[in-house]
Short mmCIF file of C-alpha atoms and ligand atoms in Angstrom, two decimals:
data_model
loop_
_atom_site.label_atom_id
_atom_site.label_comp_id
_atom_site.label_asym_id
_atom_site.label_seq_id
_atom_site.Cartn_x
_atom_site.Cartn_y
_atom_site.Cartn_z
CA MET A 1 14.01 8.01 14.95
CA SER A 2 12.22 5.91 17.38
CA LYS A 3 13.05 2.68 17.84
CA PHE A 4 10.43 -0.36 18.17
CA HIS A 5 10.83 -3.15 20.81
CA VAL A 6 10.00 -6.25 19.33
CA SER A 7 9.20 -9.82 21.24
CA THR A 8 9.41 -12.62 18.93
CA ASN A 9 10.09 -16.68 18.71
CA VAL A 10 12.98 -17.81 17.25
CA ASN A 11 13.72 -21.41 16.82
CA GLY A 12 11.76 -21.99 19.95
CA ASP A 13 13.32 -19.28 21.79
CA SER A 14 11.80 -16.30 23.23
CA VAL A 15 13.94 -13.09 21.85
CA GLU A 16 13.60 -9.35 22.06
CA TYR A 17 15.30 -6.59 20.48
CA LEU A 18 14.93 -2.91 19.40
CA CYS A 19 15.01 -2.00 15.89
CA ASP A 20 14.50 0.75 13.32
CA PRO A 21 11.46 0.33 11.33
CA ARG A 22 13.57 0.07 8.35
CA GLU A 23 15.55 -2.73 9.44
CA THR A 24 14.66 -5.85 7.79
CA LEU A 25 13.88 -9.21 9.57
CA LEU A 26 17.24 -10.43 8.03
CA ASP A 27 19.02 -7.30 9.43
CA CYS A 28 17.43 -7.99 12.76
CA LEU A 29 18.51 -11.68 12.79
CA ARG A 30 22.08 -11.15 11.90
CA ASP A 31 23.08 -8.04 13.69
CA LYS A 32 20.87 -8.10 16.78
CA LEU A 33 20.40 -12.01 17.40
CA ASN A 34 23.97 -12.92 15.93
CA LEU A 35 21.85 -15.70 13.97
CA THR A 36 24.10 -15.29 10.52
CA GLY A 37 22.85 -18.31 8.96
CA ALA A 38 20.44 -16.47 6.84
CA LYS A 39 22.44 -14.55 4.10
CA GLU A 40 22.00 -11.54 1.89
CA GLY A 41 22.60 -12.29 -1.56
CA CYS A 42 20.48 -9.67 -3.05
CA GLY A 43 18.11 -7.87 -0.61
CA THR A 44 15.30 -7.93 -3.43
CA GLY A 45 13.45 -11.20 -2.88
CA ASP A 46 15.21 -12.69 -5.91
CA CYS A 47 17.86 -15.06 -4.56
CA GLY A 48 16.57 -16.84 -1.51
CA ALA A 49 19.78 -17.00 0.38
CA CYS A 50 17.85 -15.29 3.51
CA SER A 51 15.05 -17.69 3.76
CA VAL A 52 13.25 -18.37 6.75
CA SER A 53 10.14 -19.61 7.97
CA VAL A 54 7.54 -17.18 9.67
CA ASP A 55 4.38 -19.03 11.41
CA GLY A 56 5.26 -22.02 9.26
CA ARG A 57 5.43 -19.92 6.03
CA LEU A 58 8.60 -19.81 3.89
CA VAL A 59 9.44 -16.03 3.58
CA CYS A 60 12.24 -13.91 2.37
CA SER A 61 13.58 -12.06 5.66
CA CYS A 62 15.09 -9.33 3.39
CA LEU A 63 11.53 -8.79 2.43
CA MET A 64 10.15 -8.49 5.85
CA LEU A 65 10.82 -5.73 8.39
CA GLY A 66 12.19 -6.74 11.87
CA VAL A 67 8.82 -4.83 13.52
CA GLU A 68 6.73 -7.26 11.72
CA ALA A 69 8.00 -10.02 13.66
CA GLU A 70 6.19 -9.20 16.74
CA GLY A 71 4.59 -12.02 18.21
CA LYS A 72 5.68 -14.57 15.29
CA GLN A 73 7.33 -18.00 15.72
CA ILE A 74 10.40 -17.89 13.40
CA GLU A 75 12.72 -20.68 12.10
CA THR A 76 16.26 -20.21 10.66
CA VAL A 77 18.54 -22.45 9.51
CA GLU A 78 20.14 -22.45 12.94
CA GLY A 79 17.12 -24.56 14.33
CA ILE A 80 17.18 -27.31 11.86
CA ALA A 81 20.07 -29.80 13.54
CA ASP A 82 19.01 -31.26 16.53
CA GLY A 83 21.88 -30.22 18.73
CA ASP A 84 25.08 -32.11 17.36
CA VAL A 85 22.65 -34.37 15.50
CA LEU A 86 22.36 -33.05 11.88
CA HIS A 87 18.85 -33.02 10.17
CA PRO A 88 18.42 -36.05 7.28
CA LEU A 89 18.75 -33.02 4.49
CA GLN A 90 22.00 -31.49 6.27
CA GLN A 91 23.53 -35.18 6.08
CA LYS A 92 22.35 -35.56 2.51
CA PHE A 93 23.79 -32.19 1.39
CA ILE A 94 27.03 -33.28 2.50
CA GLU A 95 26.61 -36.85 1.10
CA HIS A 96 25.76 -35.28 -2.10
CA ALA A 97 28.05 -32.52 -2.09
CA ALA A 98 25.26 -30.65 -2.63
CA LEU A 99 27.07 -27.31 -1.85
CA GLN A 100 30.28 -25.55 -2.85
CA CYS A 101 30.53 -21.98 -1.61
CA GLY A 102 27.74 -22.59 0.81
CA ILE A 103 26.24 -18.98 0.43
CA CYS A 104 22.84 -20.41 -1.03
CA THR A 105 22.79 -23.46 1.51
CA PRO A 106 21.13 -22.26 4.32
CA GLY A 107 18.27 -20.82 2.58
CA ILE A 108 18.03 -23.80 0.45
CA LEU A 109 18.04 -25.91 3.47
CA VAL A 110 15.14 -23.85 5.28
CA ALA A 111 13.08 -23.94 2.04
CA ALA A 112 13.47 -27.64 1.32
CA LYS A 113 12.60 -28.39 4.93
CA SER A 114 9.43 -26.55 4.41
CA LEU A 115 8.74 -28.29 0.90
CA LEU A 116 9.10 -31.91 2.72
CA GLU A 117 6.76 -30.49 5.58
CA LYS A 118 3.68 -29.49 3.06
CA ASN A 119 4.61 -32.32 0.80
CA PRO A 120 6.55 -35.42 1.95
CA ASN A 121 6.36 -37.10 -1.67
CA PRO A 122 7.26 -34.33 -4.29
CA THR A 123 8.00 -34.89 -7.95
CA GLU A 124 11.53 -33.90 -9.07
CA GLU A 125 9.21 -31.02 -10.97
CA GLU A 126 7.52 -29.88 -7.89
CA ALA A 127 10.70 -29.80 -5.97
CA ARG A 128 12.52 -27.74 -8.73
CA TYR A 129 9.49 -25.48 -8.82
CA TRP A 130 9.32 -24.86 -4.87
CA LEU A 131 12.98 -23.96 -5.07
CA ALA A 132 12.91 -21.74 -7.97
CA GLY A 133 13.40 -18.71 -5.68
CA ASN A 134 16.55 -19.98 -4.40
CA LEU A 135 19.29 -19.28 -6.68
CA CYS A 136 22.78 -21.29 -6.68
CA ARG A 137 25.64 -20.02 -8.51
CA CYS A 138 28.06 -22.97 -7.80
CA THR A 139 26.49 -26.29 -7.97
CA GLY A 140 24.03 -26.07 -11.03
CA TYR A 141 21.18 -27.49 -8.68
CA ASP A 142 21.20 -31.21 -9.54
CA LYS A 143 23.14 -32.20 -6.73
CA ILE A 144 20.68 -30.28 -4.63
CA ILE A 145 18.03 -31.78 -6.25
CA ARG A 146 19.03 -35.27 -5.86
CA ALA A 147 19.64 -34.41 -2.06
CA VAL A 148 16.30 -33.07 -1.43
CA MET A 149 14.43 -35.97 -3.59
CA GLU A 150 16.90 -38.98 -1.50
CA THR A 151 16.08 -37.13 1.97
CA ALA A 152 12.23 -37.08 1.09
CA GLU A 153 12.41 -40.91 0.13
CA GLU A 154 14.23 -41.63 3.25
CA LEU A 155 12.03 -39.81 5.39
CA ARG A 156 8.97 -41.70 3.99
CA GLU A 157 10.49 -44.95 4.91
CA ALA A 158 11.14 -44.05 8.04
CA SER A 159 7.82 -42.80 9.15
CA MET Z 1 10.11 6.59 8.57
CA ASP Z 2 7.23 6.27 10.84
CA TYR Z 3 5.65 2.63 11.10
CA HIS Z 4 1.98 2.41 12.12
CA SER Z 5 -0.09 -0.43 12.56
CA PRO Z 6 -3.83 0.58 12.93
CA ALA Z 7 -6.08 -1.72 14.04
CA ASN Z 8 -9.12 -0.71 11.62
CA PHE Z 9 -9.51 0.67 8.15
CA ALA Z 10 -10.88 4.02 9.21
CA GLU Z 11 -7.81 4.66 11.32
CA ALA Z 12 -5.62 3.65 8.69
CA SER Z 13 -7.41 6.12 6.47
CA ALA Z 14 -7.03 8.74 8.74
CA LEU Z 15 -3.27 8.24 9.35
CA ALA Z 16 -2.89 8.26 5.69
CA ALA Z 17 -4.99 11.48 5.50
CA SER Z 18 -2.95 13.43 8.15
CA ALA Z 19 0.55 12.01 6.97
CA THR Z 20 2.87 14.14 5.23
CA GLY Z 21 5.18 13.28 2.69
CA ILE Z 22 5.26 10.06 0.86
CA THR Z 23 2.93 7.38 2.41
CA ARG Z 24 2.93 3.61 1.59
CA PHE Z 25 0.78 0.71 2.99
CA LEU Z 26 2.35 -2.28 3.90
CA ALA Z 27 0.50 -5.49 2.87
CA GLY Z 28 3.12 -8.15 1.90
CA GLY Z 29 5.72 -5.88 1.18
CA THR Z 30 7.23 -7.55 -1.86
CA ASP Z 31 7.18 -4.40 -3.66
CA VAL Z 32 7.47 -2.09 -0.84
CA LEU Z 33 10.61 -3.46 0.74
CA VAL Z 34 12.26 -4.01 -2.72
CA GLN Z 35 11.85 0.00 -3.24
CA LEU Z 36 12.75 0.82 0.38
CA ARG Z 37 16.15 -1.20 -0.03
CA SER Z 38 16.92 -0.28 -3.39
CA GLU Z 39 16.06 3.32 -2.46
CA LEU Z 40 13.71 4.05 -5.09
CA VAL Z 41 10.72 5.06 -2.98
CA THR Z 42 11.56 5.71 1.37
CA PRO Z 43 8.47 6.44 2.61
CA ASP Z 44 8.00 8.82 5.30
CA THR Z 45 5.00 6.99 6.56
CA LEU Z 46 4.37 3.16 6.33
CA ILE Z 47 1.10 1.94 7.41
CA ASP Z 48 0.66 -1.76 7.98
CA VAL Z 49 -2.62 -2.96 7.19
CA LYS Z 50 -1.91 -7.03 8.72
CA LYS Z 51 -2.90 -5.92 12.10
CA ILE Z 52 -6.52 -5.03 11.17
CA GLU Z 53 -8.81 -7.74 11.83
CA GLY Z 54 -9.95 -10.36 9.01
CA VAL Z 55 -7.69 -8.87 6.32
CA SER Z 56 -6.31 -12.48 5.44
CA ASP Z 57 -9.87 -14.04 5.44
CA ILE Z 58 -11.07 -15.65 2.18
CA ILE Z 59 -14.73 -15.77 2.41
CA ARG Z 60 -17.64 -17.22 -0.27
CA ASN Z 61 -20.56 -15.24 0.71
CA ALA Z 62 -24.33 -16.47 0.48
CA ASP Z 63 -24.71 -15.25 -3.06
CA GLY Z 64 -21.49 -17.21 -4.43
CA SER Z 65 -19.27 -13.88 -4.35
CA TRP Z 66 -15.88 -13.96 -2.74
CA THR Z 67 -14.66 -11.35 -0.33
CA ILE Z 68 -10.75 -11.57 -0.21
CA GLY Z 69 -8.91 -9.88 2.52
CA VAL Z 70 -6.27 -7.13 1.39
CA ALA Z 71 -3.50 -9.35 3.06
CA ALA Z 72 -4.51 -12.94 1.91
CA THR Z 73 -1.40 -14.12 0.45
CA GLY Z 74 -1.15 -15.97 -3.28
CA ALA Z 75 -0.24 -19.16 -1.09
CA GLU Z 76 -3.36 -18.93 0.88
CA MET Z 77 -5.50 -18.46 -2.27
CA SER Z 78 -3.87 -21.37 -4.00
CA GLU Z 79 -4.43 -23.50 -0.89
CA HIS Z 80 -7.95 -22.45 -0.78
CA PRO Z 81 -10.27 -25.54 -1.31
CA GLU Z 82 -12.94 -23.85 -3.40
CA LEU Z 83 -11.55 -20.39 -4.78
CA GLY Z 84 -9.30 -21.98 -7.48
CA GLY Z 85 -12.91 -24.02 -8.64
CA ASP Z 86 -14.67 -20.86 -8.87
CA TRP Z 87 -11.83 -18.49 -10.44
CA PRO Z 88 -9.09 -20.66 -11.92
CA GLY Z 89 -7.70 -17.98 -13.79
CA VAL Z 90 -7.59 -15.37 -11.00
CA VAL Z 91 -5.78 -17.94 -8.83
CA GLU Z 92 -3.18 -18.84 -11.54
CA ALA Z 93 -2.59 -15.73 -12.27
CA MET Z 94 -1.86 -14.87 -8.75
CA ASP Z 95 0.17 -17.82 -8.34
CA LEU Z 96 2.38 -16.95 -10.86
CA ILE Z 97 3.96 -13.96 -8.97
CA GLY Z 98 7.54 -14.82 -7.81
CA SER Z 99 8.82 -17.62 -6.02
CA THR Z 100 7.37 -19.74 -3.11
CA GLN Z 101 8.84 -17.25 -0.50
CA VAL Z 102 7.17 -14.62 -2.35
CA GLN Z 103 3.78 -15.96 -2.64
CA GLY Z 104 3.97 -16.63 1.43
CA ARG Z 105 3.78 -12.78 1.50
CA ALA Z 106 2.26 -11.32 -1.81
CA THR Z 107 -1.24 -10.12 -2.17
CA LEU Z 108 -3.75 -9.06 -4.93
CA THR Z 109 -3.93 -5.68 -3.38
CA GLY Z 110 -0.54 -5.07 -3.28
CA ASN Z 111 -0.31 -6.33 -6.88
CA LEU Z 112 -3.05 -3.70 -7.72
CA CYS Z 113 -1.92 -0.68 -6.07
CA ASN Z 114 1.88 -1.11 -6.77
CA GLY Z 115 0.52 0.05 -10.23
CA SER Z 116 2.88 -1.71 -12.65
CA PRO Z 117 1.40 -2.33 -16.13
CA ALA Z 118 2.98 -6.01 -15.97
CA ALA Z 119 1.15 -7.01 -12.84
CA ASP Z 120 0.02 -10.23 -13.37
CA SER Z 121 -3.10 -10.60 -11.28
CA VAL Z 122 -4.51 -7.63 -12.65
CA PRO Z 123 -5.81 -8.42 -15.84
CA ALA Z 124 -7.09 -11.83 -14.42
CA MET Z 125 -9.14 -9.79 -12.07
CA VAL Z 126 -10.31 -7.02 -14.81
CA ALA Z 127 -11.53 -9.99 -16.64
CA ALA Z 128 -13.28 -11.65 -14.01
CA GLY Z 129 -15.09 -8.26 -13.34
CA VAL Z 130 -13.75 -7.65 -9.71
CA THR Z 131 -14.08 -4.76 -7.85
CA VAL Z 132 -12.46 -3.44 -4.62
CA THR Z 133 -13.74 -1.36 -1.82
CA VAL Z 134 -12.11 1.68 -1.09
CA THR Z 135 -12.04 3.40 2.29
CA GLY Z 136 -11.50 6.92 2.58
CA PRO Z 137 -11.97 9.77 5.37
CA ASP Z 138 -15.62 10.21 3.54
CA GLY Z 139 -16.62 6.25 3.89
CA ASP Z 140 -16.61 3.43 1.53
CA ARG Z 141 -17.00 3.25 -2.04
CA GLU Z 142 -16.66 0.27 -4.65
CA VAL Z 143 -14.36 0.62 -7.58
CA ALA Z 144 -14.08 -1.73 -10.73
CA VAL Z 145 -10.20 -2.98 -10.53
CA GLU Z 146 -9.50 -1.60 -14.31
CA ASP Z 147 -10.28 2.19 -12.70
CA ILE Z 148 -7.49 1.79 -10.08
CA PRO Z 149 -4.50 2.15 -12.13
CA THR Z 150 -3.77 5.09 -13.98
CA GLY Z 151 -0.38 4.86 -15.36
CA PRO Z 152 2.83 3.15 -14.39
CA GLY Z 153 3.19 3.52 -10.40
CA LYS Z 154 0.23 5.43 -10.18
CA THR Z 155 -3.40 4.90 -8.90
CA SER Z 156 -6.53 6.60 -8.87
CA LEU Z 157 -6.70 6.37 -5.08
CA ALA Z 158 -6.82 9.78 -3.52
CA LYS Z 159 -5.04 10.99 -0.16
CA GLY Z 160 -6.33 8.93 2.72
CA GLU Z 161 -7.85 6.15 0.62
CA LEU Z 162 -7.04 2.70 0.78
CA VAL Z 163 -8.36 -0.65 -0.37
CA SER Z 164 -10.29 -2.44 2.44
CA ALA Z 165 -11.62 -5.55 0.68
CA VAL Z 166 -11.43 -7.46 -3.13
CA ASN Z 167 -14.66 -8.53 -4.31
CA ILE Z 168 -15.13 -11.25 -6.89
CA PRO Z 169 -18.23 -11.83 -8.40
CA ALA Z 170 -20.44 -15.16 -7.97
CA ARG Z 171 -19.08 -17.43 -10.78
CA GLY Z 172 -22.60 -18.29 -11.73
CA ASP Z 173 -23.07 -21.10 -14.22
CA ASN Z 174 -21.34 -22.22 -17.51
CA GLY Z 175 -18.52 -19.58 -16.90
CA GLY Z 176 -14.77 -19.98 -16.93
CA ASP Z 177 -11.88 -17.88 -16.76
CA ALA Z 178 -7.90 -18.11 -17.52
CA TYR Z 179 -5.12 -16.06 -17.26
CA LEU Z 180 -1.72 -16.74 -19.40
CA ARG Z 181 1.51 -14.38 -19.70
CA PHE Z 182 4.50 -14.64 -21.92
CA ILE Z 183 7.88 -14.53 -19.90
CA PRO Z 184 11.70 -15.08 -21.72
CA ARG Z 185 12.07 -17.85 -18.83
CA THR Z 186 9.95 -20.47 -17.03
CA GLU Z 187 9.84 -18.42 -13.55
CA MET Z 188 10.54 -15.58 -11.69
CA ASP Z 189 10.37 -12.83 -14.45
CA ILE Z 190 8.21 -10.06 -15.62
CA ALA Z 191 5.31 -10.54 -18.23
CA VAL Z 192 6.21 -9.57 -21.58
CA VAL Z 193 2.52 -10.08 -22.26
CA GLY Z 194 -0.46 -11.04 -20.05
CA VAL Z 195 -4.13 -12.01 -21.05
CA GLY Z 196 -7.05 -12.75 -18.87
CA VAL Z 197 -10.07 -14.19 -20.47
CA ASN Z 198 -13.54 -14.71 -18.59
CA LEU Z 199 -16.71 -15.91 -20.52
CA ARG Z 200 -20.00 -17.42 -20.07
CA LEU Z 201 -21.95 -19.87 -22.60
CA ASP Z 202 -25.28 -20.76 -23.36
CA GLY Z 203 -24.74 -24.30 -24.97
CA ASP Z 204 -21.68 -23.79 -27.28
CA THR Z 205 -22.22 -20.02 -27.83
CA VAL Z 206 -20.37 -17.56 -26.10
CA THR Z 207 -22.81 -15.34 -24.42
CA GLU Z 208 -20.67 -12.95 -22.21
CA ALA Z 209 -16.79 -12.12 -22.50
CA ARG Z 210 -14.45 -9.93 -20.98
CA VAL Z 211 -10.85 -9.78 -22.15
CA SER Z 212 -7.96 -7.91 -20.42
CA LEU Z 213 -4.44 -7.20 -21.72
CA GLY Z 214 -1.40 -6.62 -19.29
CA ALA Z 215 2.14 -5.04 -20.01
CA VAL Z 216 1.33 -3.83 -23.48
CA ALA Z 217 0.41 0.00 -22.50
CA PRO Z 218 0.66 2.11 -19.58
CA THR Z 219 -2.07 0.29 -17.81
CA VAL Z 220 -3.93 -2.92 -17.93
CA LEU Z 221 -6.55 -2.73 -20.69
CA LEU Z 222 -9.77 -4.15 -20.52
CA VAL Z 223 -10.54 -4.42 -24.32
CA GLU Z 224 -14.16 -4.55 -25.59
CA ASP Z 225 -13.16 -5.16 -28.99
CA CYS Z 226 -11.79 -8.77 -28.13
CA ALA Z 227 -15.00 -9.36 -26.22
CA LYS Z 228 -16.99 -8.28 -29.47
CA ALA Z 229 -15.04 -10.66 -31.35
CA ILE Z 230 -16.12 -13.85 -29.28
CA VAL Z 231 -19.60 -12.98 -28.28
CA GLY Z 232 -22.06 -15.02 -30.43
CA SER Z 233 -19.51 -17.35 -31.81
CA THR Z 234 -18.76 -20.92 -30.48
CA LEU Z 235 -14.76 -19.93 -30.53
CA GLY Z 236 -14.25 -21.28 -34.19
CA ASP Z 237 -11.23 -20.04 -35.80
CA ALA Z 238 -13.04 -17.02 -37.47
CA ALA Z 239 -13.82 -15.74 -34.13
CA LEU Z 240 -10.66 -16.65 -32.67
CA ASP Z 241 -8.69 -14.88 -35.64
CA ALA Z 242 -10.95 -12.08 -34.81
CA LEU Z 243 -9.94 -11.97 -31.26
CA ALA Z 244 -6.25 -11.89 -32.17
CA ALA Z 245 -6.84 -8.85 -34.55
CA ALA Z 246 -8.50 -6.76 -31.65
CA ALA Z 247 -5.87 -7.55 -29.09
CA PHE Z 248 -3.43 -6.81 -31.75
CA ALA Z 249 -5.07 -3.36 -32.50
CA ALA Z 250 -5.31 -2.64 -28.77
CA CYS Z 251 -1.61 -3.08 -28.11
CA ASN Z 252 0.42 0.07 -27.46
CA PRO Z 253 3.53 -1.56 -25.58
CA ILE Z 254 7.12 -0.27 -25.25
CA ASP Z 255 10.46 -1.93 -26.74
CA ASP Z 256 12.46 -3.24 -24.01
CA LYS Z 257 15.05 -5.99 -23.56
CA ARG Z 258 12.45 -8.39 -22.49
CA GLY Z 259 10.37 -8.05 -26.03
CA THR Z 260 9.92 -5.66 -29.05
CA ILE Z 261 6.82 -3.87 -29.82
CA ALA Z 262 6.13 -6.44 -32.70
CA PHE Z 263 6.97 -9.14 -30.66
CA ARG Z 264 4.43 -8.18 -27.95
CA THR Z 265 1.88 -7.33 -30.15
CA GLU Z 266 2.19 -10.59 -32.19
CA VAL Z 267 2.23 -12.75 -28.64
CA ALA Z 268 -0.77 -10.57 -27.40
CA GLY Z 269 -2.88 -12.33 -30.21
CA VAL Z 270 -1.39 -15.67 -29.67
CA LEU Z 271 -2.23 -15.54 -26.07
CA ALA Z 272 -5.85 -14.31 -26.16
CA LYS Z 273 -6.51 -17.21 -28.52
CA ARG Z 274 -4.99 -19.54 -26.07
CA ALA Z 275 -6.37 -18.13 -22.96
CA ALA Z 276 -9.74 -18.08 -24.62
CA LYS Z 277 -9.96 -21.76 -25.56
CA ILE Z 278 -9.14 -22.67 -21.71
CA ALA Z 279 -11.47 -20.58 -20.67
CA TYR Z 280 -14.14 -21.80 -22.99
CA ALA Z 281 -13.00 -25.40 -22.04
CA ARG Z 282 -13.39 -24.55 -18.10
CA ALA Z 283 -16.91 -22.97 -19.06
CA LYS Z 284 -18.13 -26.44 -20.34
CA GLY Z 285 -16.90 -28.13 -17.33
CA GLU Z 286 -13.53 -29.85 -19.20
CA GLN Z 287 -10.32 -29.81 -17.65
CA ALA Z 288 -7.93 -27.28 -18.82
C1 FAD P 1 11.41 -11.83 -6.64
C2 FAD P 1 10.11 -10.93 -6.97
C3 FAD P 1 9.31 -11.92 -8.03
C4 FAD P 1 8.28 -11.06 -8.27
N1 FAD P 1 7.36 -11.53 -9.36
C5 FAD P 1 6.20 -10.95 -9.96
C6 FAD P 1 5.34 -11.61 -11.03
O1 FAD P 1 5.82 -12.55 -11.73
N2 FAD P 1 4.51 -10.99 -11.26
C7 FAD P 1 4.21 -9.63 -11.02
O2 FAD P 1 3.00 -9.12 -11.03
N3 FAD P 1 4.84 -9.00 -9.53
C8 FAD P 1 5.75 -9.83 -9.14
N4 FAD P 1 6.67 -9.22 -8.04
C9 FAD P 1 5.97 -7.99 -7.43
C10 FAD P 1 5.17 -8.16 -6.28
O3 FAD P 1 5.46 -9.68 -5.71
C11 FAD P 1 3.53 -8.19 -6.43
O4 FAD P 1 3.30 -6.82 -7.16
C12 FAD P 1 2.78 -8.43 -5.08
O5 FAD P 1 1.54 -8.78 -5.49
C13 FAD P 1 2.63 -7.08 -4.39
O6 FAD P 1 1.74 -7.43 -3.06
P1 FAD P 1 2.34 -7.22 -1.83
O7 FAD P 1 1.17 -7.71 -0.87
O8 FAD P 1 3.75 -7.56 -1.45
O9 FAD P 1 2.52 -5.56 -1.82
P2 FAD P 1 3.35 -4.24 -0.93
O10 FAD P 1 4.72 -4.32 -1.26
O11 FAD P 1 2.82 -4.67 0.38
O12 FAD P 1 2.24 -3.18 -1.27
C14 FAD P 1 2.63 -2.79 -2.96
C15 FAD P 1 2.09 -1.27 -2.94
O13 FAD P 1 0.51 -1.53 -2.94
C16 FAD P 1 0.21 -0.68 -2.03
N5 FAD P 1 -0.93 -0.86 -0.96
C17 FAD P 1 -0.51 -2.31 -0.13
N6 FAD P 1 -1.74 -2.26 0.56
C18 FAD P 1 -3.02 -1.49 -0.02
C19 FAD P 1 -3.85 -1.20 0.48
N7 FAD P 1 -4.81 -1.96 1.39
N8 FAD P 1 -4.48 -0.08 -0.26
C20 FAD P 1 -3.90 0.71 -0.86
N9 FAD P 1 -2.69 0.24 -1.35
C21 FAD P 1 -2.21 -0.66 -0.95
C22 FAD P 1 1.53 -0.14 -1.17
O14 FAD P 1 1.47 1.46 -0.61
C23 FAD P 1 2.48 -0.38 -2.46
O15 FAD P 1 2.58 0.89 -3.04
C24 FAD P 1 7.79 -9.60 -7.74
C25 FAD P 1 8.16 -9.48 -6.65
C26 FAD P 1 9.51 -9.97 -6.13
C27 FAD P 1 10.51 -9.60 -4.94
S1 FES P 2 18.69 -11.58 0.14
FE1 FES P 2 16.54 -11.94 0.22
S2 FES P 2 16.08 -13.17 -1.34
FE2 FES P 2 18.16 -12.44 -1.95
S1 FES P 3 26.97 -23.46 -3.23
FE1 FES P 3 27.59 -21.42 -3.82
S2 FES P 3 25.68 -20.46 -4.60
FE2 FES P 3 25.25 -22.34 -4.16
#
């Protein structure tokens, strides 16, 4: 089986890897680049734990092949904080205890950040629909939604 | 599995024509990757169409018709400033597919060629009179959307053929379309019934109509009796009842955990009425 050489950009860094064409972007991020923030909850596009953004578009990294990342700009949860300074969303998730086991959290942070970039002033309904593809079996979603809505408000006030 | 990313459709067709074993095209991959991961279908040859120039374009042609590239995503269709004004039913049907993440990848062409009887965008495309351009070893042909699926997971595309564009007709005056589906939840589920309606008015009277049902038979159906029930009417109660009866009669659904035969058949009639009312209001230029 011939391997493909892929050059891509993850969180602003140019990276390269060799992959089998059957490997997903999620496999490549986790196993080749050691970026284990994105999680495999289902592997079939249902849970959103593997969410990353590709050229500014929120996608499930389990539904994209590693070879398809050639020449793309990828953002993962590892790129959300600014060094040791947490992103406001991360800070609010802690304040609201919007996570328990934490498996869904990296995907939800990436998805919520993408929502606020597209729509800085979402209604609660819009936020819930946007995040409908991110499943959480622990929190019951309310704390997550409150954290997202409050972050949106703070970011609007700050800008 | 061999992976190819050809630079044009002729090359893609030639690759598929000479491939042995199972071949799949890769658009958004939201069906292909699920089938690959769950070991339902492991293609021997995977042909990625996304490197072909122009495949993400959404173009309004000079005559008002639309050409949608085979890799244009649901998100790109929803974000387009004018497409949804002309064809709200087609855009809302596509937008119902999956989550935000799935919308970032999924395409009309993939939804059609995956061949699911419950594919959401397909009844809306059939109602709208959409055709696809099919490129094969002998050149291009234009095929109506309703002639692509031949059964669950099966299409009429021959070896070496692939869809190279989706063609939506010009909206024209006094027309409107709508798509509604029933699912057991509010998001992220497979249609139990889907109904697409597209019609045109002269004053208050319906002069043209196309009605399509999804998930109630092995393929999406274009139901001429439904159209006949409302053409010539002003969509009064009698016409709506006749529409529902025709939808009811056309159903040949399966029984499964999402809905029984009796339920699916009943819901098809109810949704057909509702979708027709929305399309009618849109044709009159009202918000619906
Ligand atoms: C979580 C989740 C939720 C979903 N929800 C829904 C839903 O609510 N409703 C619904 O209808 N679907 C749903 N789907 C299924 C899927 O997202 C859609 O069918 C989607 O439109 C497929 O498009 P794609 O571009 O991803 O196709 P791909 O996976 O790339 O391809 C699908 C099929 O089309 C063929 N194909 C692709 N391009 C071409 C071409 N140019 N010519 C010929 N054949 C081609 C491929 O060979 C393959 O067989 C869901 C999927 C997931 C993962
Ligand atoms: S692991 Fe990708 S959606 Fe669940
Ligand atoms: S915190 Fe456990 S799944 Fe969300």
